[in-house]
Amino acid sequence: MKEEIIIAGFGGQGVLSMGKILAYSGLMDGKEVTWMPAYGPEQRGGTANVTVIVSDEKISSPILSTYDIAIILNQPSLEKFESKVKPGGILIYDGYGIINPPTRKDIGVYCIDAMDEATEMKNTKAFNMIVLGGLLKIKPMVAIESVLKGLKKTLPVRHHHLIPMNEQAIIRGGEIIRKQ
Amino acid sequence: MTKEEIISQGTLAYKKPTLLNDTQMHYCPGCSHGVVHKLVAEVIEEMGMEDKALGISPVGCAVFIYKYIDIDWEEAAHGRAPALATAMKRLWNDRLVFTYQGDGDLACIGTGETIHALNRGENITIIFINNAIYGMTGGQMAPTTLMGMKTSTSPFGRDAKLHGYPLHITEIAATLEGTAYVSRQSVESVAAIRKAKKAIRKAFDYSMAGKGSNLVEIVSTCNSGWKMSPEKANEWMKENMFDYYPKGDLKDIGAE
Amino acid sequence: MEKEVLLMKGNEAIALAAIRYGVDGYFGYPITPQSEILETLTLEKPWETTGMVVLQAESEVASINMVYGGAGTGKKVMTSSSSPGMSLMQEGVSYIAGAELPCLLVNVMRGGPGLGTIQPSQADYFQSVKGGGHGDYRVITLAPNSVQEMADFVKLGFDLAFKYRNPALILSDGVIGQMMEKIVLPEQVKRRTDEEVVKQCPWAATGHTKDRKPNWITSLELSPEEMEKNNIRFQEKYKEIEKNEVLYEEIQCEDADYLIVAFGSMARIGSKAIEIAREQGIKVGLLRPITLWPFPKDIISEYADKVKGMLSLEINAGQMVEDVRLTVNGRIPVEHFGRLGGIVPDPDKVVEALKAKIIQ
């Protein structure tokens, strides 16, 4: 098993932390992982992206030309990364930020209305966990228990009361993701 | 007759400190450095800190101070002595750490390191020799060169339009919250030498007591750089330097 | 007990490894992309646990001179920065080399020249392996290609620095500094006591005791004859380091027709390029210098007689390629491929370059 993933969107959407949680969950499952952000001032307001690789084997390059999975959370990221999904790969996007949806037919395209759902849940912070839930429904590369274990490890104790909410968001993400 | 034999037959009225070794100093006759070196050595001895003193020498005339006072030394890059002292004191808290710097080293190229070390309240002492000139490189203008004073790079006299004004770094130091003791002294007379020694002792005591950072400026002569006889240089210093650089304690948290 | 596997950035790994390895002092100034080193250290508060000193200096110039001061007292001291900051430090590094002191430097490289960019680069190769500051001196240069090596090379760097009383440098870049990977941290080592430092470093300025002469830490020697002697001693030491301390890794080199030479992050990307090339039937191997100085000349020279061409893969305009060419000495074609301005070449482009420049 080896999944090469790009997560891309606006800074502040939780792109980097979603990648981090995914990488941490992979670690909990005993897999090899890398997390490589496009770092810098882009974090604040501009576009942000992170490459996450989860693999059974040792990982060579943390920087890639093409991806198995692209998680796209805004229009500029879709334009940048749609063509870089490997044939037969997967593209997941949030319908909220996308005006011109993806057009490729040789990949699996999924839509998840995570922003709308987070608003409905009255918790915009749950947004990235809803997206993660959607991803894990399509590609269960790590166990949800590992995600929760990872959260417990990475979140400061004062935020542990948020874990049930995150679990709920992951489950909800799995329910609302749909094939385009 | 050997030195020891001469001493054994006489009555000891005065001796140089043991830490000051017999190496012939490279300083010009009449230079203030020799006197200040002696004071530093005496104070270290009187404190019993011979094996705990760490000195940092500058780039400038005093670069070779390590050859004359028998303690452990580090020789810094130009202006950086307070940075070295910062690390040395933080890593060896029970050591007496001090720098010995001239005006070009401390108040020009090393202004940043000086201000920041003092402002952090590093428990160190800076001995600052201010002779208003670059001695070692041959008498160029220093940040502390007086208005109108002729040097090899201000041959027509220091001109505010060209060179700006003499920098009162010791006054600046006194305004910093990190400083404990800031004093300006000189060594032009026996009375002045005694006062200067007391100031150095207080600064060293404060450093060891962890009270904060300490600066002792010694207004000094550079008769070679000033192109005067030693005696004339002493007079010139009294007449001209002390107006710009008035002597006395500028700050003493122990006295407040 | 099984060791705990953690996930962290390369920069964080350096900081935590420094605490674990019993480093006495860190002096640094913030600069992207390495600020996490100082941030992690201040967050961990090692002064309350191991007694390690951590200080944010007023500039890189002050940082390196604090390192100079601390190193002269025999303590294990280090600093870190990124390219523009390392340029500022070079005078101090020259003094440290000239005074023959051990210390650890970390450069998480970004693109230049000038203020340049904060994105990854390897354009400080020349500065690192050819001396960097004024005078004839060398810095032991280690190039980690993983987060684990970022941590491991803290120990390796200090061990070599103390063995030879010479500065050692971890030459990393924005990719390795910013990426997160699995890592096992070293066991906590106790810092040496002051007495142990005095015993281990009889040359250091620790306070003059009657059983020895006063110690002078200096790079100054005004007598040309004496200064030449000092320089000859340095050169002999450098030869010794070149003889003993070369480190490299060979990846799929046994049957290779072509060789990629790459260090640090580019060695990771090069490994992926090898996978892609081999899927296309091109037999290519990768030689990764782990020490950039001393440079692995002998092994590269051996491969010059075995392969048809070499591609030096670097995020710069072609620096290490000069050392590869010197070593190969015209026996086979040696070309360079890299991107500039903070762009990291992706593996596909490396394979394209290999075909265009070497295989033809």
Coordinates of C-alpha atoms in Angstrom, one line a residue, chain B:
Chain B
M1 CA 72.2 40.4 42.1
T2 CA 68.9 38.8 41.1
K3 CA 65.5 40.4 41.4
E4 CA 64.7 38.1 44.3
E5 CA 67.9 39.1 46.2
I6 CA 67.1 42.8 45.7
I7 CA 63.6 42.3 47.1
S8 CA 64.8 40.1 50.0
Q9 CA 67.1 42.9 51.2
G10 CA 64.6 45.7 51.1
T11 CA 61.3 46.6 52.7
L12 CA 58.4 45.9 50.5
A13 CA 56.6 49.2 49.9
Y14 CA 54.8 48.4 46.7
K15 CA 54.5 45.4 44.4
K16 CA 52.9 44.6 41.2
P17 CA 50.1 42.0 41.3
T18 CA 51.3 38.4 41.0
L19 CA 48.9 37.9 38.1
L20 CA 50.7 40.5 36.1
N21 CA 53.6 38.6 34.6
D22 CA 57.0 39.8 33.5
T23 CA 56.3 39.9 29.8
Q24 CA 57.3 43.2 28.3
M25 CA 54.2 45.1 27.3
H26 CA 53.9 46.4 23.8
Y27 CA 52.2 49.6 24.9
C28 CA 53.7 53.0 24.2
P29 CA 55.3 54.7 27.2
G30 CA 52.6 56.9 28.8
C31 CA 49.7 54.8 27.6
S32 CA 46.8 54.2 30.1
H33 CA 46.5 50.5 29.3
G34 CA 49.3 49.5 31.6
V35 CA 47.8 51.1 34.6
V36 CA 44.3 49.7 33.9
H37 CA 45.8 46.2 33.4
K38 CA 47.4 46.4 36.8
L39 CA 44.1 47.5 38.4
V40 CA 42.3 44.6 36.8
A41 CA 44.9 42.1 38.0
E42 CA 44.9 43.6 41.5
V43 CA 41.1 43.4 41.8
I44 CA 41.0 39.8 40.6
E45 CA 43.7 38.9 43.2
E46 CA 42.0 40.7 46.0
M47 CA 38.8 38.9 45.2
G48 CA 40.6 35.6 45.2
M49 CA 39.2 34.9 41.7
E50 CA 42.5 34.0 40.0
D51 CA 41.3 30.5 39.0
K52 CA 37.7 31.7 38.2
A53 CA 38.4 34.7 36.0
L54 CA 37.7 34.6 32.3
G55 CA 38.7 37.6 30.3
I56 CA 37.8 38.5 26.8
S57 CA 40.3 40.6 24.9
P58 CA 39.3 42.9 22.0
V59 CA 40.7 43.9 18.7
G60 CA 42.7 47.0 19.2
C61 CA 45.7 47.9 21.3
A62 CA 44.6 45.6 24.2
V63 CA 44.4 42.6 21.9
F64 CA 47.4 41.1 23.6
I65 CA 46.2 41.7 27.2
Y66 CA 46.2 37.9 27.5
K67 CA 50.0 37.9 27.3
Y68 CA 50.2 40.1 30.4
I69 CA 47.6 38.9 33.0
D70 CA 47.9 35.2 33.9
I71 CA 44.3 34.2 33.7
D72 CA 42.4 32.3 31.0
W73 CA 41.4 34.4 28.0
E74 CA 39.5 34.4 24.8
E75 CA 40.4 36.8 22.1
A76 CA 37.3 38.1 20.3
A77 CA 36.6 39.3 16.8
H78 CA 36.4 43.1 16.5
G79 CA 33.5 44.4 18.6
R80 CA 32.1 41.0 19.6
A81 CA 33.6 40.6 23.1
P82 CA 30.2 41.1 24.9
A83 CA 28.7 38.3 22.8
L84 CA 31.5 35.9 23.9
A85 CA 31.1 37.1 27.5
T86 CA 27.3 36.5 27.3
A87 CA 27.8 32.8 26.4
M88 CA 30.8 32.3 28.8
K89 CA 29.0 33.7 31.8
R90 CA 25.7 31.8 31.1
L91 CA 27.6 28.6 30.6
W92 CA 29.9 29.1 33.7
N93 CA 27.8 31.0 36.2
D94 CA 30.4 30.9 39.0
R95 CA 33.1 32.5 36.9
L96 CA 34.1 36.1 36.8
V97 CA 33.6 37.1 33.2
F98 CA 34.7 40.5 31.9
T99 CA 35.6 42.1 28.6
Y100 CA 38.3 44.7 28.1
Q101 CA 37.6 46.9 25.0
G102 CA 38.5 50.1 23.4
D103 CA 36.3 52.8 21.9
G104 CA 36.5 51.6 18.3
D105 CA 35.8 48.0 19.3
L106 CA 33.0 48.7 21.8
A107 CA 31.4 52.0 20.7
C108 CA 31.7 51.6 16.9
I109 CA 31.8 48.1 15.3
G110 CA 30.5 46.4 18.5
T111 CA 27.8 48.9 19.5
G112 CA 25.1 46.3 18.9
E113 CA 26.7 43.6 21.0
T114 CA 27.5 46.1 23.7
I115 CA 24.0 47.6 24.0
H116 CA 22.3 44.2 23.9
A117 CA 24.5 42.4 26.4
L118 CA 24.1 45.3 28.8
N119 CA 20.4 45.5 28.2
R120 CA 19.9 41.7 28.8
G121 CA 21.5 42.3 32.1
E122 CA 24.3 39.7 31.5
N123 CA 26.2 39.4 34.8
I124 CA 29.4 40.6 33.2
T125 CA 31.6 43.6 33.4
I126 CA 32.8 45.6 30.4
I127 CA 36.0 47.6 31.0
F128 CA 35.9 50.4 28.4
I129 CA 39.1 52.3 27.5
N130 CA 38.1 55.5 25.8
N131 CA 41.0 57.4 24.3
A132 CA 39.0 59.0 21.5
I133 CA 41.1 57.4 18.8
Y134 CA 42.0 54.2 17.0
G135 CA 45.4 53.5 18.6
M136 CA 46.5 50.2 17.1
T137 CA 45.7 51.0 13.4
G138 CA 47.6 54.3 13.6
G139 CA 45.3 57.1 15.0
Q140 CA 42.2 57.1 13.0
M141 CA 38.9 58.8 14.1
A142 CA 36.9 56.9 16.6
P143 CA 33.2 57.3 17.5
T144 CA 34.4 59.1 20.7
T145 CA 36.8 61.5 18.9
L146 CA 36.1 65.0 20.2
M147 CA 34.7 67.8 18.0
G148 CA 37.5 69.5 16.1
M149 CA 40.0 66.8 17.1
K150 CA 42.5 65.9 14.4
T151 CA 43.1 62.3 13.5
S152 CA 44.5 60.6 10.4
T153 CA 41.0 60.2 9.0
S154 CA 39.8 63.6 10.2
P155 CA 43.0 65.5 9.4
F156 CA 41.1 68.9 9.5
G157 CA 39.4 68.1 12.7
R158 CA 36.2 66.3 13.5
D159 CA 33.4 68.1 11.8
A160 CA 29.8 67.4 12.7
K161 CA 28.6 67.8 9.1
L162 CA 31.1 65.2 7.9
H163 CA 31.4 62.8 10.9
G164 CA 28.5 63.4 13.3
Y165 CA 29.0 63.8 17.0
P166 CA 31.0 62.0 19.8
L167 CA 29.1 59.0 21.1
H168 CA 28.3 58.9 24.8
I169 CA 27.9 55.2 25.0
T170 CA 28.3 55.2 28.8
E171 CA 25.4 57.6 29.2
I172 CA 23.3 55.3 27.0
A173 CA 24.3 52.3 29.1
A174 CA 23.1 54.0 32.2
T175 CA 19.6 54.3 30.7
L176 CA 19.4 50.5 30.1
E177 CA 17.3 48.5 32.6
G178 CA 19.8 45.6 32.5
T179 CA 22.7 47.6 33.9
A180 CA 23.6 47.5 37.6
Y181 CA 26.7 49.7 37.8
V182 CA 27.8 52.3 35.2
S183 CA 30.7 54.5 36.0
R184 CA 33.2 56.7 34.2
Q185 CA 36.7 57.0 35.7
S186 CA 40.2 57.9 34.6
V187 CA 43.8 57.1 35.6
E188 CA 45.5 60.5 35.3
S189 CA 46.5 60.8 39.0
V190 CA 47.0 58.5 42.0
A191 CA 43.7 59.6 43.4
A192 CA 42.0 58.9 40.1
I193 CA 43.7 55.5 39.9
R194 CA 42.4 54.6 43.4
K195 CA 38.8 55.6 42.4
A196 CA 39.1 53.6 39.1
K197 CA 40.1 50.6 41.0
K198 CA 37.2 50.9 43.4
A199 CA 34.9 51.1 40.4
I200 CA 36.3 48.0 38.8
R201 CA 36.0 46.2 42.1
K202 CA 32.3 47.2 42.5
A203 CA 31.6 46.1 38.9
F204 CA 33.2 42.8 39.5
D205 CA 31.4 42.3 42.8
Y206 CA 28.1 43.1 41.2
S207 CA 28.8 40.7 38.3
M208 CA 29.4 37.9 40.8
A209 CA 26.4 38.8 42.9
G210 CA 24.2 38.5 39.8
K211 CA 23.0 42.1 40.0
G212 CA 23.2 42.7 36.3
S213 CA 25.6 44.1 33.8
N214 CA 28.3 46.6 34.5
L215 CA 30.3 49.1 32.5
V216 CA 33.4 51.0 33.7
E217 CA 34.6 53.5 31.2
I218 CA 38.2 54.7 31.8
V219 CA 38.9 58.0 30.0
S220 CA 42.4 57.4 28.7
T221 CA 45.3 59.0 26.9
C222 CA 46.9 57.9 23.7
N223 CA 49.9 60.1 23.5
S224 CA 51.2 58.4 20.3
G225 CA 47.9 58.7 18.5
W226 CA 47.4 62.2 19.8
K227 CA 51.0 63.0 18.9
M228 CA 52.0 64.5 22.3
S229 CA 54.4 63.7 25.1
P230 CA 52.8 61.5 27.8
E231 CA 52.8 64.4 30.2
K232 CA 51.2 66.7 27.7
A233 CA 48.6 64.0 26.8
N234 CA 47.6 63.8 30.5
E235 CA 47.1 67.5 30.6
W236 CA 45.2 67.6 27.3
M237 CA 42.9 64.8 28.6
K238 CA 42.1 66.8 31.7
E239 CA 41.5 70.0 29.8
N240 CA 39.5 68.5 26.9
M241 CA 38.1 65.0 27.5
F242 CA 36.5 65.5 30.9
D243 CA 34.2 68.2 29.6
Y244 CA 32.8 65.7 27.0
Y245 CA 33.1 62.7 29.3
P246 CA 32.5 63.8 32.9
K247 CA 33.7 61.4 35.5
G248 CA 31.7 59.8 38.2
D249 CA 29.1 57.1 38.8
L250 CA 26.2 57.3 36.3
K251 CA 24.2 54.5 37.8
D252 CA 24.6 52.3 40.9
I253 CA 21.6 50.1 41.8
G254 CA 23.3 49.3 45.1
A255 CA 23.3 53.0 46.1
E256 CA 19.6 53.6 45.2

